[in-house]
Amino acid sequence: MRASELHTYTRTSQFDRVAAQHRFSDAASFDRYVLALLEMGIDYDALRQAEATWAAEQAGGKLAMLAAKGPRLRLFCAATMTSFTICRSDGHLVWHDIFRHPASIGTPAIAAEAAARQAIWLAWRARSHTEAPAARLRLVMAHSYEITTRRLHHAAQTAGLLVEVSTTGRHNPAAQQRARRDAVDWAATDLATLFDTDEESA
């Protein structure tokens, strides 16, 4: 195939078809194919990344439209090096437990992110319970430790949630109750009570 024709391609699927036609099916031969393209001035990996970014933006736009019509939640979360605490919008404690894999909690930042992920999981359970295709979650962390919120946004998007992450240690009911010793099981909570009815709190 002539290089001029390859330069007209704009999608990785087109290059993938060429690879299949020439039986570049194993990893080694495909890598050589990608390298050959790069030497011709065609950056296959950059094109694939651009496609992935575009797909994520499209998915995010669709999620935003669905979430705008869906239910709203606000959850507070906090963590110690061994446990996490989650409270609903009115400050009521809904979940307090130890981390399942405490050995992986090596820093306060990891603990804070793990607690946030537990809150996102709980919000997903609540959203699924209503059978809504998407929901909005305002997640208030006690401490952020400058963690990368991109990972939290990705986790929320996967769960059908449009999340807004903020941080406040003051007047955070989860932070105020994180030192308690007794466990509180989320399953004892009526998931319907997690949703906000006050527009200002969403």
mmCIF file of C-alpha atoms in Angstrom:
data_model
loop_
_atom_site.group_PDB
_atom_site.id
_atom_site.type_symbol
_atom_site.label_atom_id
_atom_site.label_comp_id
_atom_site.label_asym_id
_atom_site.label_seq_id
_atom_site.Cartn_x
_atom_site.Cartn_y
_atom_site.Cartn_z
ATOM 1 C CA MET A 1 0.000 0.000 0.000
ATOM 2 C CA ARG A 2 1.337 3.399 -0.920
ATOM 3 C CA ALA A 3 2.355 5.867 1.771
ATOM 4 C CA SER A 4 0.203 8.544 0.156
ATOM 5 C CA GLU A 5 -2.913 6.471 0.789
ATOM 6 C CA LEU A 6 -1.973 5.847 4.423
ATOM 7 C CA HIS A 7 -1.624 9.596 4.909
ATOM 8 C CA THR A 8 -5.286 10.046 3.959
ATOM 9 C CA TYR A 9 -6.459 7.910 6.878
ATOM 10 C CA THR A 10 -7.947 9.712 9.873
ATOM 11 C CA ARG A 11 -9.066 6.837 12.140
ATOM 12 C CA THR A 12 -7.151 4.084 13.900
ATOM 13 C CA SER A 13 -9.700 1.549 12.617
ATOM 14 C CA GLN A 14 -8.442 2.224 9.090
ATOM 15 C CA PHE A 15 -4.859 1.461 10.113
ATOM 16 C CA ASP A 16 -6.085 -1.580 12.050
ATOM 17 C CA ARG A 17 -7.648 -2.987 8.877
ATOM 18 C CA VAL A 18 -4.333 -2.646 7.064
ATOM 19 C CA ALA A 19 -2.601 -4.460 9.925
ATOM 20 C CA ALA A 20 -5.161 -7.268 9.723
ATOM 21 C CA GLN A 21 -4.741 -7.568 5.951
ATOM 22 C CA HIS A 22 -0.986 -7.983 6.382
ATOM 23 C CA ARG A 23 -1.431 -10.284 9.389
ATOM 24 C CA PHE A 24 0.273 -8.017 11.888
ATOM 25 C CA SER A 25 -1.707 -9.804 14.566
ATOM 26 C CA ASP A 26 0.853 -10.407 17.326
ATOM 27 C CA ALA A 27 2.195 -7.665 19.569
ATOM 28 C CA ALA A 28 5.711 -7.668 18.084
ATOM 29 C CA SER A 29 4.618 -7.320 14.471
ATOM 30 C CA PHE A 30 2.021 -4.688 15.326
ATOM 31 C CA ASP A 31 4.640 -2.668 17.214
ATOM 32 C CA ARG A 32 6.900 -2.789 14.153
ATOM 33 C CA TYR A 33 3.949 -1.633 12.040
ATOM 34 C CA VAL A 34 3.284 1.311 14.362
ATOM 35 C CA LEU A 35 6.980 2.218 14.297
ATOM 36 C CA ALA A 36 6.984 2.110 10.496
ATOM 37 C CA LEU A 37 3.987 4.436 10.451
ATOM 38 C CA LEU A 38 5.778 6.820 12.791
ATOM 39 C CA GLU A 39 8.797 6.886 10.497
ATOM 40 C CA MET A 40 6.393 7.921 7.727
ATOM 41 C CA GLY A 41 5.136 10.791 9.880
ATOM 42 C CA ILE A 42 1.963 9.034 11.073
ATOM 43 C CA ASP A 43 1.635 8.895 14.868
ATOM 44 C CA TYR A 44 -0.760 6.010 15.456
ATOM 45 C CA ASP A 45 -0.541 6.239 19.276
ATOM 46 C CA ALA A 46 -1.319 9.968 19.242
ATOM 47 C CA LEU A 47 -4.323 9.332 17.012
ATOM 48 C CA ARG A 48 -5.566 6.618 19.340
ATOM 49 C CA GLN A 49 -5.196 8.955 22.330
ATOM 50 C CA ALA A 50 -7.077 11.705 20.508
ATOM 51 C CA GLU A 51 -9.901 9.279 19.738
ATOM 52 C CA ALA A 52 -10.038 8.194 23.380
ATOM 53 C CA THR A 53 -10.174 11.820 24.533
ATOM 54 C CA TRP A 54 -12.950 12.619 22.072
ATOM 55 C CA ALA A 55 -14.940 9.570 23.189
ATOM 56 C CA ALA A 56 -14.559 10.582 26.829
ATOM 57 C CA GLU A 57 -15.729 14.120 26.059
ATOM 58 C CA GLN A 58 -18.747 12.788 24.197
ATOM 59 C CA ALA A 59 -19.588 10.453 27.072
ATOM 60 C CA GLY A 60 -19.166 13.287 29.554
ATOM 61 C CA GLY A 61 -21.475 15.539 27.563
ATOM 62 C CA LYS A 62 -24.154 12.878 27.407
ATOM 63 C CA LEU A 63 -23.773 12.194 31.121
ATOM 64 C CA ALA A 64 -24.150 15.894 31.915
ATOM 65 C CA MET A 65 -27.415 16.092 29.977
ATOM 66 C CA LEU A 66 -28.821 13.010 31.693
ATOM 67 C CA ALA A 67 -27.627 14.091 35.139
ATOM 68 C CA ALA A 68 -29.268 17.506 34.751
ATOM 69 C CA LYS A 69 -32.619 15.720 34.699
ATOM 70 C CA GLY A 70 -31.718 13.158 37.334
ATOM 71 C CA PRO A 71 -31.720 13.065 41.144
ATOM 72 C CA ARG A 72 -29.206 14.959 43.287
ATOM 73 C CA LEU A 73 -27.114 13.791 46.198
ATOM 74 C CA ARG A 74 -24.707 15.438 48.606
ATOM 75 C CA LEU A 75 -22.419 13.246 50.673
ATOM 76 C CA PHE A 76 -19.715 14.113 53.185
ATOM 77 C CA CYS A 77 -16.719 11.828 53.563
ATOM 78 C CA ALA A 78 -13.692 11.611 55.821
ATOM 79 C CA ALA A 79 -11.001 9.073 56.601
ATOM 80 C CA THR A 80 -8.407 7.952 59.095
ATOM 81 C CA MET A 81 -5.575 5.627 58.163
ATOM 82 C CA THR A 82 -7.798 2.655 58.996
ATOM 83 C CA SER A 83 -11.413 3.670 58.415
ATOM 84 C CA PHE A 84 -13.797 5.833 56.405
ATOM 85 C CA THR A 85 -16.934 7.747 57.328
ATOM 86 C CA ILE A 86 -19.780 8.927 55.098
ATOM 87 C CA CYS A 87 -22.692 11.167 56.031
ATOM 88 C CA ARG A 88 -25.669 12.294 54.011
ATOM 89 C CA SER A 89 -26.674 15.871 53.317
ATOM 90 C CA ASP A 90 -28.330 16.486 56.694
ATOM 91 C CA GLY A 91 -25.290 15.185 58.581
ATOM 92 C CA HIS A 92 -26.766 11.800 59.455
ATOM 93 C CA LEU A 93 -24.130 9.050 59.547
ATOM 94 C CA VAL A 94 -24.839 6.387 56.936
ATOM 95 C CA TRP A 95 -21.602 4.413 56.686
ATOM 96 C CA HIS A 96 -18.594 3.914 58.932
ATOM 97 C CA ASP A 97 -16.241 0.986 58.543
ATOM 98 C CA ILE A 98 -12.625 -0.068 58.258
ATOM 99 C CA PHE A 99 -10.877 -0.246 54.908
ATOM 100 C CA ARG A 100 -10.952 -3.734 53.431
ATOM 101 C CA HIS A 101 -7.304 -3.555 52.401
ATOM 102 C CA PRO A 102 -5.605 -1.469 55.113
ATOM 103 C CA ALA A 103 -2.127 -2.392 53.868
ATOM 104 C CA SER A 104 -2.793 -0.366 50.709
ATOM 105 C CA ILE A 105 -3.578 2.787 52.730
ATOM 106 C CA GLY A 106 -0.066 4.143 52.981
ATOM 107 C CA THR A 107 -0.705 7.887 53.240
ATOM 108 C CA PRO A 108 -3.474 10.256 54.379
ATOM 109 C CA ALA A 109 -4.021 11.200 50.729
ATOM 110 C CA ILE A 110 -4.648 7.575 49.754
ATOM 111 C CA ALA A 111 -7.053 7.235 52.692
ATOM 112 C CA ALA A 112 -8.952 10.378 51.647
ATOM 113 C CA GLU A 113 -9.273 9.181 48.061
ATOM 114 C CA ALA A 114 -10.375 5.720 49.206
ATOM 115 C CA ALA A 115 -13.096 7.284 51.371
ATOM 116 C CA ALA A 116 -14.241 9.401 48.424
ATOM 117 C CA ARG A 117 -14.438 6.292 46.256
ATOM 118 C CA GLN A 118 -16.601 4.597 48.892
ATOM 119 C CA ALA A 119 -18.937 7.603 48.793
ATOM 120 C CA ILE A 120 -19.096 7.425 45.000
ATOM 121 C CA TRP A 121 -19.916 3.723 45.245
ATOM 122 C CA LEU A 122 -22.717 4.461 47.712
ATOM 123 C CA ALA A 123 -24.092 7.178 45.431
ATOM 124 C CA TRP A 124 -24.042 4.672 42.577
ATOM 125 C CA ARG A 125 -26.082 2.258 44.693
ATOM 126 C CA ALA A 126 -28.608 5.004 45.401
ATOM 127 C CA ARG A 127 -28.801 6.025 41.741
ATOM 128 C CA SER A 128 -29.258 2.422 40.645
ATOM 129 C CA HIS A 129 -31.978 1.994 43.254
ATOM 130 C CA THR A 130 -34.021 4.739 41.570
ATOM 131 C CA GLU A 131 -33.259 3.301 38.102
ATOM 132 C CA ALA A 132 -32.242 6.812 37.010
ATOM 133 C CA PRO A 133 -29.745 6.738 34.120
ATOM 134 C CA ALA A 134 -27.604 9.424 35.781
ATOM 135 C CA ALA A 135 -27.437 11.599 38.875
ATOM 136 C CA ARG A 136 -25.547 14.576 40.255
ATOM 137 C CA LEU A 137 -23.319 14.106 43.294
ATOM 138 C CA ARG A 138 -21.818 16.874 45.377
ATOM 139 C CA LEU A 139 -19.016 15.182 47.292
ATOM 140 C CA VAL A 140 -17.594 17.111 50.239
ATOM 141 C CA MET A 141 -14.271 15.755 51.470
ATOM 142 C CA ALA A 142 -12.819 16.585 54.878
ATOM 143 C CA HIS A 143 -9.306 16.809 53.393
ATOM 144 C CA SER A 144 -8.130 16.533 49.805
ATOM 145 C CA TYR A 145 -4.340 16.478 50.294
ATOM 146 C CA GLU A 146 -4.198 17.751 46.706
ATOM 147 C CA ILE A 147 -5.159 14.355 45.311
ATOM 148 C CA THR A 148 -5.855 14.042 41.601
ATOM 149 C CA THR A 149 -9.604 14.521 41.344
ATOM 150 C CA ARG A 150 -9.480 13.319 37.732
ATOM 151 C CA ARG A 151 -9.531 9.746 39.044
ATOM 152 C CA LEU A 152 -12.604 10.498 41.135
ATOM 153 C CA HIS A 153 -14.369 12.085 38.170
ATOM 154 C CA HIS A 154 -13.600 9.013 36.081
ATOM 155 C CA ALA A 155 -14.899 6.683 38.800
ATOM 156 C CA ALA A 156 -18.055 8.783 39.095
ATOM 157 C CA GLN A 157 -18.590 8.859 35.335
ATOM 158 C CA THR A 158 -18.322 5.074 35.237
ATOM 159 C CA ALA A 159 -20.993 4.978 37.945
ATOM 160 C CA GLY A 160 -23.331 7.277 35.993
ATOM 161 C CA LEU A 161 -22.644 10.233 38.258
ATOM 162 C CA LEU A 162 -21.715 13.816 37.481
ATOM 163 C CA VAL A 163 -19.626 14.708 40.509
ATOM 164 C CA GLU A 164 -18.608 18.036 42.014
ATOM 165 C CA VAL A 165 -15.774 17.611 44.513
ATOM 166 C CA SER A 166 -15.143 20.158 47.237
ATOM 167 C CA THR A 167 -13.224 20.178 50.511
ATOM 168 C CA THR A 168 -14.075 21.474 53.947
ATOM 169 C CA GLY A 169 -13.023 20.217 57.357
ATOM 170 C CA ARG A 170 -15.237 22.698 59.175
ATOM 171 C CA HIS A 171 -18.836 21.717 59.787
ATOM 172 C CA ASN A 172 -18.162 18.396 58.056
ATOM 173 C CA PRO A 173 -20.237 15.773 59.883
ATOM 174 C CA ALA A 174 -18.122 12.933 58.516
ATOM 175 C CA ALA A 175 -14.963 14.497 59.927
ATOM 176 C CA GLN A 176 -16.669 15.004 63.270
ATOM 177 C CA GLN A 177 -17.605 11.314 63.513
ATOM 178 C CA ARG A 178 -14.611 9.587 61.937
ATOM 179 C CA ALA A 179 -13.054 8.630 65.288
ATOM 180 C CA ARG A 180 -15.991 6.507 66.443
ATOM 181 C CA ARG A 181 -15.266 2.843 67.102
ATOM 182 C CA ASP A 182 -18.545 1.141 66.199
ATOM 183 C CA ALA A 183 -19.295 0.206 62.593
ATOM 184 C CA VAL A 184 -22.359 1.524 60.776
ATOM 185 C CA ASP A 185 -23.563 -0.545 57.824
ATOM 186 C CA TRP A 186 -24.801 1.403 54.806
ATOM 187 C CA ALA A 187 -27.310 -1.387 54.079
ATOM 188 C CA ALA A 188 -29.337 -0.265 57.106
ATOM 189 C CA THR A 189 -29.963 3.085 55.416
ATOM 190 C CA ASP A 190 -32.951 3.841 53.236
ATOM 191 C CA LEU A 191 -31.195 4.863 50.026
ATOM 192 C CA ALA A 192 -34.032 7.243 49.181
ATOM 193 C CA THR A 193 -32.964 9.445 52.119
ATOM 194 C CA LEU A 194 -29.634 10.160 50.425
ATOM 195 C CA PHE A 195 -31.235 12.352 47.775
ATOM 196 C CA ASP A 196 -31.473 16.124 48.142
ATOM 197 C CA THR A 197 -34.688 18.033 47.752
ATOM 198 C CA ASP A 198 -33.181 21.446 48.491
ATOM 199 C CA GLU A 199 -31.816 22.934 45.247
ATOM 200 C CA GLU A 200 -29.265 25.022 47.126
ATOM 201 C CA SER A 201 -27.625 21.949 48.625
ATOM 202 C CA ALA A 202 -27.098 20.259 45.278
#
